[in-house]
Coordinates of C-alpha atoms and ligand atoms in Angstrom, one line a residue:
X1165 CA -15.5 -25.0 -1.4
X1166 CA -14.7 -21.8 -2.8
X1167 CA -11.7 -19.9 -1.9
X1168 CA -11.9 -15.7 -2.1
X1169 CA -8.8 -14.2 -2.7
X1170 CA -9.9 -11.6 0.3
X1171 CA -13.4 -11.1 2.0
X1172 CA -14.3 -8.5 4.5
X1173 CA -17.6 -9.9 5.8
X1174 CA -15.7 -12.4 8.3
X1175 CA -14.2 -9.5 10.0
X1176 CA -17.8 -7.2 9.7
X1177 CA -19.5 -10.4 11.4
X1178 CA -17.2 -10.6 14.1
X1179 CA -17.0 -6.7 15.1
X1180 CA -20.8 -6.3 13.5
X1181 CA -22.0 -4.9 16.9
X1182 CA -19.4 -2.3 18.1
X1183 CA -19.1 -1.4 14.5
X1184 CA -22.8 0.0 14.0
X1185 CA -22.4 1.2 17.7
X1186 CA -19.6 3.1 16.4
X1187 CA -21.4 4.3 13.6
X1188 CA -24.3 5.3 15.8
X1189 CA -22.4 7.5 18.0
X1190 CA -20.7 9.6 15.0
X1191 CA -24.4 10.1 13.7
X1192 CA -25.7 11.2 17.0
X1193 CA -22.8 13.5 17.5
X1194 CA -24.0 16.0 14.9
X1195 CA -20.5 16.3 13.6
X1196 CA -20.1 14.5 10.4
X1197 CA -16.7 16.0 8.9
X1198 CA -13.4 17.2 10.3
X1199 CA -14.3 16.8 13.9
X1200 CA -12.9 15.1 17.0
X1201 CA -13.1 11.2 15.1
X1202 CA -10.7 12.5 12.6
X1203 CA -8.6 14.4 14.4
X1204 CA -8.3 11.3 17.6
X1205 CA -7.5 9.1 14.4
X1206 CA -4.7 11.4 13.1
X1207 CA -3.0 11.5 16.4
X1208 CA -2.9 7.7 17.1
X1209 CA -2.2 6.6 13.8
X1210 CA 0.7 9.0 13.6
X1211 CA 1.7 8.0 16.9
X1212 CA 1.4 4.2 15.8
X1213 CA 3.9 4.9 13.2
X1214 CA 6.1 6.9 14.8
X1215 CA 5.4 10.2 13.1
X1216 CA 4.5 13.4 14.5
X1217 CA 1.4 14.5 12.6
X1218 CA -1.1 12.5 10.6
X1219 CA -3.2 14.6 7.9
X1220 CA -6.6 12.2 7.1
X1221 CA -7.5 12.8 3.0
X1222 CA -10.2 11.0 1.1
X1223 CA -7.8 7.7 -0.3
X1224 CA -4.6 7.0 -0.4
X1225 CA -4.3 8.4 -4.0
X1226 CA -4.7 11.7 -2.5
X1227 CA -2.3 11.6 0.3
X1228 CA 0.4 11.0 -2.6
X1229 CA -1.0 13.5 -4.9
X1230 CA -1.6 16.5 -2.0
X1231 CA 2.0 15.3 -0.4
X1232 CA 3.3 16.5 -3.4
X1233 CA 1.6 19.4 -4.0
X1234 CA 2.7 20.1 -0.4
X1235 CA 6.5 19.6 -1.1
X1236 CA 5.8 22.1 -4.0
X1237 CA 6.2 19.4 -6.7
X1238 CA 4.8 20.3 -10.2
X1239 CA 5.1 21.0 -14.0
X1240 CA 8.7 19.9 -15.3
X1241 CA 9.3 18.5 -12.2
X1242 CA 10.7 14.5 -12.1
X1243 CA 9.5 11.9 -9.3
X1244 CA 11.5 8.8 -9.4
X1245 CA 9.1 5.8 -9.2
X1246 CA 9.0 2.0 -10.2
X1247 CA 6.3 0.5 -12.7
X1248 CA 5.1 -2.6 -11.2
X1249 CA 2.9 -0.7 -9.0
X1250 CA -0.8 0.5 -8.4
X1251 CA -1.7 3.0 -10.9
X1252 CA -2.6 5.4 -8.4
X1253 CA 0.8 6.1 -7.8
X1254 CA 1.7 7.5 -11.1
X1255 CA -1.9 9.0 -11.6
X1256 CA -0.9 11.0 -8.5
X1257 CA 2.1 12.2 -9.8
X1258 CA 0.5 13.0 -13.4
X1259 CA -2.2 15.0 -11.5
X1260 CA 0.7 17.3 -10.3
X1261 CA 2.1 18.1 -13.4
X1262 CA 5.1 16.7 -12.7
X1263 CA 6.7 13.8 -14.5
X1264 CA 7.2 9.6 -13.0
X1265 CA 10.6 8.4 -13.8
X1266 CA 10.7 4.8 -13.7
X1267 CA 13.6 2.5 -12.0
X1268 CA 13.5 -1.1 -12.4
X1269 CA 13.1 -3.7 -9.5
X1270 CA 15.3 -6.0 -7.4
X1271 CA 14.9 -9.6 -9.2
X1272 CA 14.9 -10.8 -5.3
X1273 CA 12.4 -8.4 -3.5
X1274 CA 10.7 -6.7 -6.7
X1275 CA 11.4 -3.4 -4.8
X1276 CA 13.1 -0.4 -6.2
X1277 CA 16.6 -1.2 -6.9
X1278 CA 18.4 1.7 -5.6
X1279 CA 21.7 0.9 -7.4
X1280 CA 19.8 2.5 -10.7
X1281 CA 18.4 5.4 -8.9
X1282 CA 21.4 7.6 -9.9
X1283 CA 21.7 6.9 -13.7
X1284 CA 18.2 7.7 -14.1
X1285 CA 18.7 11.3 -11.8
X1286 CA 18.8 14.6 -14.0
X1287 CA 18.5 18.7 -12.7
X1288 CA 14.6 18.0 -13.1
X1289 CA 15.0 15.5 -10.3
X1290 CA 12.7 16.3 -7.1
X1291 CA 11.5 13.6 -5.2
X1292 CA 11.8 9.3 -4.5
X1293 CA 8.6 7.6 -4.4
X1294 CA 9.9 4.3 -3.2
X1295 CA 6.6 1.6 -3.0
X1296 CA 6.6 -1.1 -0.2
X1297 CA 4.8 -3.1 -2.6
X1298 CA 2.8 -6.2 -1.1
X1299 CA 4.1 -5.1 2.3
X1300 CA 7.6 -5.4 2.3
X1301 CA 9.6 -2.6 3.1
X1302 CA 12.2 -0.8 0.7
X1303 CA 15.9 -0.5 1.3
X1304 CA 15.2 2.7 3.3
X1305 CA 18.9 3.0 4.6
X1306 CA 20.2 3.2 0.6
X1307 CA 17.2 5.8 -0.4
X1308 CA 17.8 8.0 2.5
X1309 CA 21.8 8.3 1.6
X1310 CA 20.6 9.0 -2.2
X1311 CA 18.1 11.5 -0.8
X1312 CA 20.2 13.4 1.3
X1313 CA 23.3 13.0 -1.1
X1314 CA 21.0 14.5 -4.5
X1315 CA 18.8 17.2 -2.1
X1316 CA 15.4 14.7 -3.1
X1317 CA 12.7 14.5 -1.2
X1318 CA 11.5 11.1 -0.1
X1319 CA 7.7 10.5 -0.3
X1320 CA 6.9 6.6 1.3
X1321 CA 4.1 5.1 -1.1
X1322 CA 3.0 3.2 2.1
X1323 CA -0.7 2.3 0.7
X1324 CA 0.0 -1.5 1.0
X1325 CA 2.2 -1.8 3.8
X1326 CA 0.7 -0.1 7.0
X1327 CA 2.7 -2.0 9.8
X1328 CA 5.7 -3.2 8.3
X1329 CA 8.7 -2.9 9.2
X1330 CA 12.3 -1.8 8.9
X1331 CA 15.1 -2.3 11.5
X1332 CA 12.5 -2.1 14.1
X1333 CA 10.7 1.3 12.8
X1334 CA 7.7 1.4 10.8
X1335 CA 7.1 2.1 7.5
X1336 CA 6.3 5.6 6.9
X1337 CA 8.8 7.4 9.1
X1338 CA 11.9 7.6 7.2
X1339 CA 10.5 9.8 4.5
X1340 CA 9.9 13.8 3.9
X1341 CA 6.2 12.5 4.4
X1342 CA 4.4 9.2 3.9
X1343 CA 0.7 8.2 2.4
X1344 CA -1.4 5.7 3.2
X1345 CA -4.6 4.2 2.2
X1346 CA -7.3 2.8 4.0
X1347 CA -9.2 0.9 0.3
X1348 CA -11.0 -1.5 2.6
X1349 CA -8.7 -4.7 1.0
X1350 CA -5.8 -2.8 2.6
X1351 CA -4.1 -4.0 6.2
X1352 CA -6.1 -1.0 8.1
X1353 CA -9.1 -1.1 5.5
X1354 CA -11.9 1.4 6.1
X1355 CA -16.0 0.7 5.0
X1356 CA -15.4 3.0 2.2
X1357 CA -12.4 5.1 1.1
X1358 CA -9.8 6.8 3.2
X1359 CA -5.9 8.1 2.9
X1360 CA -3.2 9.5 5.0
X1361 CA -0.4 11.3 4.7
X1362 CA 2.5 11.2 8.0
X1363 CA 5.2 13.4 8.6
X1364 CA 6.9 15.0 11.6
X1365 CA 7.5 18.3 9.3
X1366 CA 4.7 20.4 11.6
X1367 CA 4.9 23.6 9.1
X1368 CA 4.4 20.5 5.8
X1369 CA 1.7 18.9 7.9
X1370 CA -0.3 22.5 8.6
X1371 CA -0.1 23.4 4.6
X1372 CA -1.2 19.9 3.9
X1373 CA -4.4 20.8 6.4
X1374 CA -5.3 23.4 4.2
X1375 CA -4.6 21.8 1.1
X1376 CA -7.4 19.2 1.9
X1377 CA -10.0 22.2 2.6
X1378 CA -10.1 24.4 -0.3
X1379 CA -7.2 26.2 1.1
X1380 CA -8.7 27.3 4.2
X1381 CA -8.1 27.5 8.2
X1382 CA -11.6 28.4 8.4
X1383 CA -14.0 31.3 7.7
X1384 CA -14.3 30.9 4.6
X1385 CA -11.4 32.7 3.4
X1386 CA -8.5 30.9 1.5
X1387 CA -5.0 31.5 2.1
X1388 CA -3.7 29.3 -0.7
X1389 CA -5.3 27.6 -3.5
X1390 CA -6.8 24.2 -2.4
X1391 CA -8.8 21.3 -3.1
X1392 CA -11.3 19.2 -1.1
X1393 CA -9.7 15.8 0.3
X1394 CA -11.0 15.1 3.6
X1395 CA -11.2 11.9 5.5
X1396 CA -15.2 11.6 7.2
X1397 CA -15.9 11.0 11.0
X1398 CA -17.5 7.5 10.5
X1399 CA -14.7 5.9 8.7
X1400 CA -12.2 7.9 11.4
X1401 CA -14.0 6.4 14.0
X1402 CA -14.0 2.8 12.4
X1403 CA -10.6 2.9 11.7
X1404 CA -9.8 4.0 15.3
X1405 CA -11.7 1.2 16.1
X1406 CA -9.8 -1.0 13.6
X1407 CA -6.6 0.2 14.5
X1408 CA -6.6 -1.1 18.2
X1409 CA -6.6 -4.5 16.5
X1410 CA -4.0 -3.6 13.7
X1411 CA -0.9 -5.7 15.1
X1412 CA -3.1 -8.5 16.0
X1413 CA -4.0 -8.7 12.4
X1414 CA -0.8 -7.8 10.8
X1415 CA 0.8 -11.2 13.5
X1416 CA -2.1 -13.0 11.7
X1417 CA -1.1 -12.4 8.4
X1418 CA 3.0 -13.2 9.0
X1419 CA 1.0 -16.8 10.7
X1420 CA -0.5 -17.6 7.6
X1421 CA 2.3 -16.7 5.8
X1422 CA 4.7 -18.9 7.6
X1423 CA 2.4 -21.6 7.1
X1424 CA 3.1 -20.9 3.4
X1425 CA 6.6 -21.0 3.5
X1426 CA 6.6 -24.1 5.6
X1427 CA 4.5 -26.0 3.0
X1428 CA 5.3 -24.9 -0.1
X1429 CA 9.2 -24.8 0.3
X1430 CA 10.9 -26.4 -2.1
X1431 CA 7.9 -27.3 -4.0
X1432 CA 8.4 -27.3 -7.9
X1433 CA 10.0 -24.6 -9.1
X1434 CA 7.9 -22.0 -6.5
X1435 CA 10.2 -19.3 -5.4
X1436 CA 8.5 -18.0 -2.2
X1437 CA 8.6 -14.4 -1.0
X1438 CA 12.0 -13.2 0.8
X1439 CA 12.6 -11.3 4.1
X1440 CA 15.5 -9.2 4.0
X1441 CA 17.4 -9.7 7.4
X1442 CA 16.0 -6.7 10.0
X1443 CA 12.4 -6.7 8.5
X1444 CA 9.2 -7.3 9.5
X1445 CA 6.7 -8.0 6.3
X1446 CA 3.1 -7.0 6.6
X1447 CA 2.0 -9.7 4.0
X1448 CA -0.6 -7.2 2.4
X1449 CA 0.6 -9.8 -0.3
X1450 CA 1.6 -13.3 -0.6
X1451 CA 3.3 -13.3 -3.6
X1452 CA 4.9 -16.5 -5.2
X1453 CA 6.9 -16.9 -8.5
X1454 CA 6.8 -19.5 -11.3
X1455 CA 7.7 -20.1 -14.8
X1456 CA 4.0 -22.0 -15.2
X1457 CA 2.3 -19.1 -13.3
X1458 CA -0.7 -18.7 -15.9
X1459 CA -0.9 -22.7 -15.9
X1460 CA -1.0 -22.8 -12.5
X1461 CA -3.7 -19.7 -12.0
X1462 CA -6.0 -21.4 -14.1
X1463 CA -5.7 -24.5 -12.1
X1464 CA -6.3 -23.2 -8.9
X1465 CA -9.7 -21.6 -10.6
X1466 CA -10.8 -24.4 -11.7
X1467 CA -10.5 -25.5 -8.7
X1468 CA -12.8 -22.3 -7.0
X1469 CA -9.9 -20.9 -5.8
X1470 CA -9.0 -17.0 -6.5
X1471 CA -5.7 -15.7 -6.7
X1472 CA -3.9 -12.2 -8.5
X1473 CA -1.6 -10.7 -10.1
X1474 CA -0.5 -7.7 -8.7
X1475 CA 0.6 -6.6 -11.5
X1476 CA -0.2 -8.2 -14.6
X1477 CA 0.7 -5.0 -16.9
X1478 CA 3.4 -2.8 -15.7
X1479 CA 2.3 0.6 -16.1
X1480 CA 5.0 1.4 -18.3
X1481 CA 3.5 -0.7 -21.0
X1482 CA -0.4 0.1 -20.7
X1483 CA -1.6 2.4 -23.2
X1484 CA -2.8 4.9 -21.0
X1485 CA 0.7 5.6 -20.2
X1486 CA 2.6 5.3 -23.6
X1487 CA 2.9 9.1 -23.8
X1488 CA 5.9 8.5 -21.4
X1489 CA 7.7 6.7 -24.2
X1490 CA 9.2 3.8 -22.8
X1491 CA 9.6 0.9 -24.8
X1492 CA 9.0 -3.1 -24.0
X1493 CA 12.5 -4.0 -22.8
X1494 CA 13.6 -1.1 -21.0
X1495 CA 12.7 -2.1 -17.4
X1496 CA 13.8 -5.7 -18.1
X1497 CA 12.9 -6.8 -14.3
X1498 CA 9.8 -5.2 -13.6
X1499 CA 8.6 -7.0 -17.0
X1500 CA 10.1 -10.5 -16.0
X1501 CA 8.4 -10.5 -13.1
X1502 CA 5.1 -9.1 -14.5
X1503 CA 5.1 -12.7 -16.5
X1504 CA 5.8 -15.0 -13.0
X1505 CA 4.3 -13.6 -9.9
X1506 CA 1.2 -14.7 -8.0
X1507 CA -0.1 -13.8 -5.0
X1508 CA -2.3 -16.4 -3.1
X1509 CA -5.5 -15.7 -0.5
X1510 CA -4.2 -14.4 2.7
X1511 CA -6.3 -12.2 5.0
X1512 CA -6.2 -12.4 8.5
X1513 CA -10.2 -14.1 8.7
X1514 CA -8.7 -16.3 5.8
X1515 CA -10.1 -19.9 7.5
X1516 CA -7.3 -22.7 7.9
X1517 CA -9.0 -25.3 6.0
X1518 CA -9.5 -23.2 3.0
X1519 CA -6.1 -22.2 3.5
X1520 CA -5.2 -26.3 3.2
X1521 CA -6.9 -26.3 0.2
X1522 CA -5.0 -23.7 -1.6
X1523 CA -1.8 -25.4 -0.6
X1524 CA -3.4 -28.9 -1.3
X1525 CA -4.0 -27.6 -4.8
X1526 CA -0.5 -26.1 -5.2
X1527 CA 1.3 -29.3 -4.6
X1528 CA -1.4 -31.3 -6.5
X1529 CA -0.4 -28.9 -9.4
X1530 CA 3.3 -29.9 -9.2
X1531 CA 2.5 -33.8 -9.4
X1532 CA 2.4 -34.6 -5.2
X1533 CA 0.1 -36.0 -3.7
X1534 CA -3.3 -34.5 -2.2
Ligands
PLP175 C1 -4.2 1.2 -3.1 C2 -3.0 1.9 -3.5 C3 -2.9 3.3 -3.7 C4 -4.1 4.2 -3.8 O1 -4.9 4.1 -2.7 P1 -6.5 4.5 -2.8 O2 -7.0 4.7 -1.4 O3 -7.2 3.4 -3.6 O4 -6.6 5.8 -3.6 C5 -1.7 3.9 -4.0 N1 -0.5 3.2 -4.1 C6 -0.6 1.8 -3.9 C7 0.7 1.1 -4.0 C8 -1.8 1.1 -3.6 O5 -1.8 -0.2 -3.4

């Protein structure tokens, strides 16, 4: 049997009837946009991650790009960033003006390696944009001391990790301000496209309001320049919905993940994903490492079962981005890892048996038995 990589129609068939009830009662509420949906979203989400206020935008590409247009981040302006990430996070940047520095990764987490954060700082310097890539937190005790000890802003890329954790807070309350994204394949996915940016900074979180509305309080009358970024009632009102299930889910996903780790320890040269010691991992990702990762891709395939690379190219290497001018070589890391990683299908619907049969596979790869 075929195994997806992810697939939302177990969770659509399980919900299907409170969902389209949901969606009914948006549609007979004669608001469609910026009403009660949004705003009950903001609050609990916000409240969910322990962060004051809670700003909905269209995707999570625009929570990073309005966050920083919010902090006043633009032309010559530097935003320190790592490459093995979504390319929305340096399009967001780009679209300010402003320019993504790039750090290379922990070999062990593949997360910002604070430690070069300083040799890469200049006047130009403005803002971190640490990502909790596959839904592991950063070290967010190191970026805060380099944020406070260089005046930086700290902007949480939090797109892939809603959930996780970091001695016992959640991700997306240490920083200035956090974004999120609600892509449907994300942990709180939405039927369509969504974003969020947190923060507890009231007078940041009132600018970024009219940011997302041409500018405006209302009346047709702008106060600043602005843009149109706004997060609809039906996908506020399914992601409310969504979001009274959210720990359940993310519990499901650390399950399935343990049931990883339990069968592939140890098993050829696999390195498995690490937990730092006071953190709680989301598993947006289950991402493995191997020296025969293309070998072993293809094998699962032919086997029907789907698996990624997130990423194959970092973005510091694709051609859309050579105007930055860095060279193969120069985030030696980020590119090692580029060349090994894997993630395999884990979703919280993800069916045990087909689960089996990916690790089934794995092992048959490395010469045990089925
Ligand atoms: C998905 C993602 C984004 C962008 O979110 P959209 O809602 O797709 O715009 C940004 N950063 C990271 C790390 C992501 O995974």
């Amino acid at each position: 049997m075929p195994v997806k990589f992810w697939d939302y129609r177990p969770q659509w068939q399980k919900q299907r009837t409170t969902l389209l009830a949901t969606i009914e009662r948006v549609f007979d509420s004669g608001r469609l946009i910026l009403g009660p949906e949004v705003s009950g979203f903001e609050e609990r989400f916000a409240a969910y991650c322990g962060v004051d206020c809670g700003v909905g935008v269209a995707s999570g590409t625009d929570a990073l790009f309005l966050a920083l247009k919010g902090l006043g981040i633009g032309i010559g302006d530097e935003v320190i960033t790592v490459a093995n990430t979504a390319v929305p996070t340096v399009a967001a940047i780009r679209a300010t003006g402003a320019t993504p520095v790039f750090v290379d990764v922990r070999d062990d987490t593949g997360l910002i390696d604070c430690a070069k954060i300083p040799a890469v700082l200049t006047a130009h310097s403005r803002c971190l944009l640490p990502v909790h890539l596959g839904g592991l937190a950063c070290e967010m005790e190191a970026l805060l001391c380099l944020a406070r000890e260089y005046n930086l802003f700290l902007l949480e890329d939090c797109a892939q990790a809603t959930g996780a954790q970091y001695q016992g807070k959640k991700v997306g309350s240490f920083g200035t301000a956090a974004a999120f994204s609600f892509y449907p394949t994300k942990i709180l996915g939405a039927y369509g496209d969504g974003g969020m940016i947190l923060t507890s900074d009231h007078e940041l979180a009132e600018k970024l309001r009219r940011l997302r509305f041409y500018g405006m309080e209302g009346g047709y009358y702008a106060l600043a320049e602005g843009y149109n970024s706004r997060l609809d009632e039906v996908q506020a009102a399914l992601l409310n919905l969504r979001l009274a299930g959210l720990d359940a889910e993310v519990q499901e996903r650390q399950h399935l993940a343990g049931r990883y780790d339990a069968a592939l320890n140890g098993v050829g040269d696999l390195r498995l994903p690490i937990v730092p010691h006071g953190q709680s991992h989301a598993y947006y990702l289950y991402t493995v490492r191997t020296s025969r990762r293309d070998e072993l891709m293809n094998f699962l395939a032919t086997r029907g079962i789907e698996s990624r690379i997130n990423y194959p190219t970092p973005i510091h290497l694709m051609s859309g981005y050579a105007f930055l001018g860095y060279a193969p070589g120069s985030l030696p890391i980020t590119e090692q890892l580029a060349g090994e990683i894997l993630s395999l299908p884990l979703y919280p619907e993800l069916p045990e048996g087909e689960q089996h049969e990916v690790i089934a596979a794995i092992q048959a790869f490395y010469g045990g038995s089925e």
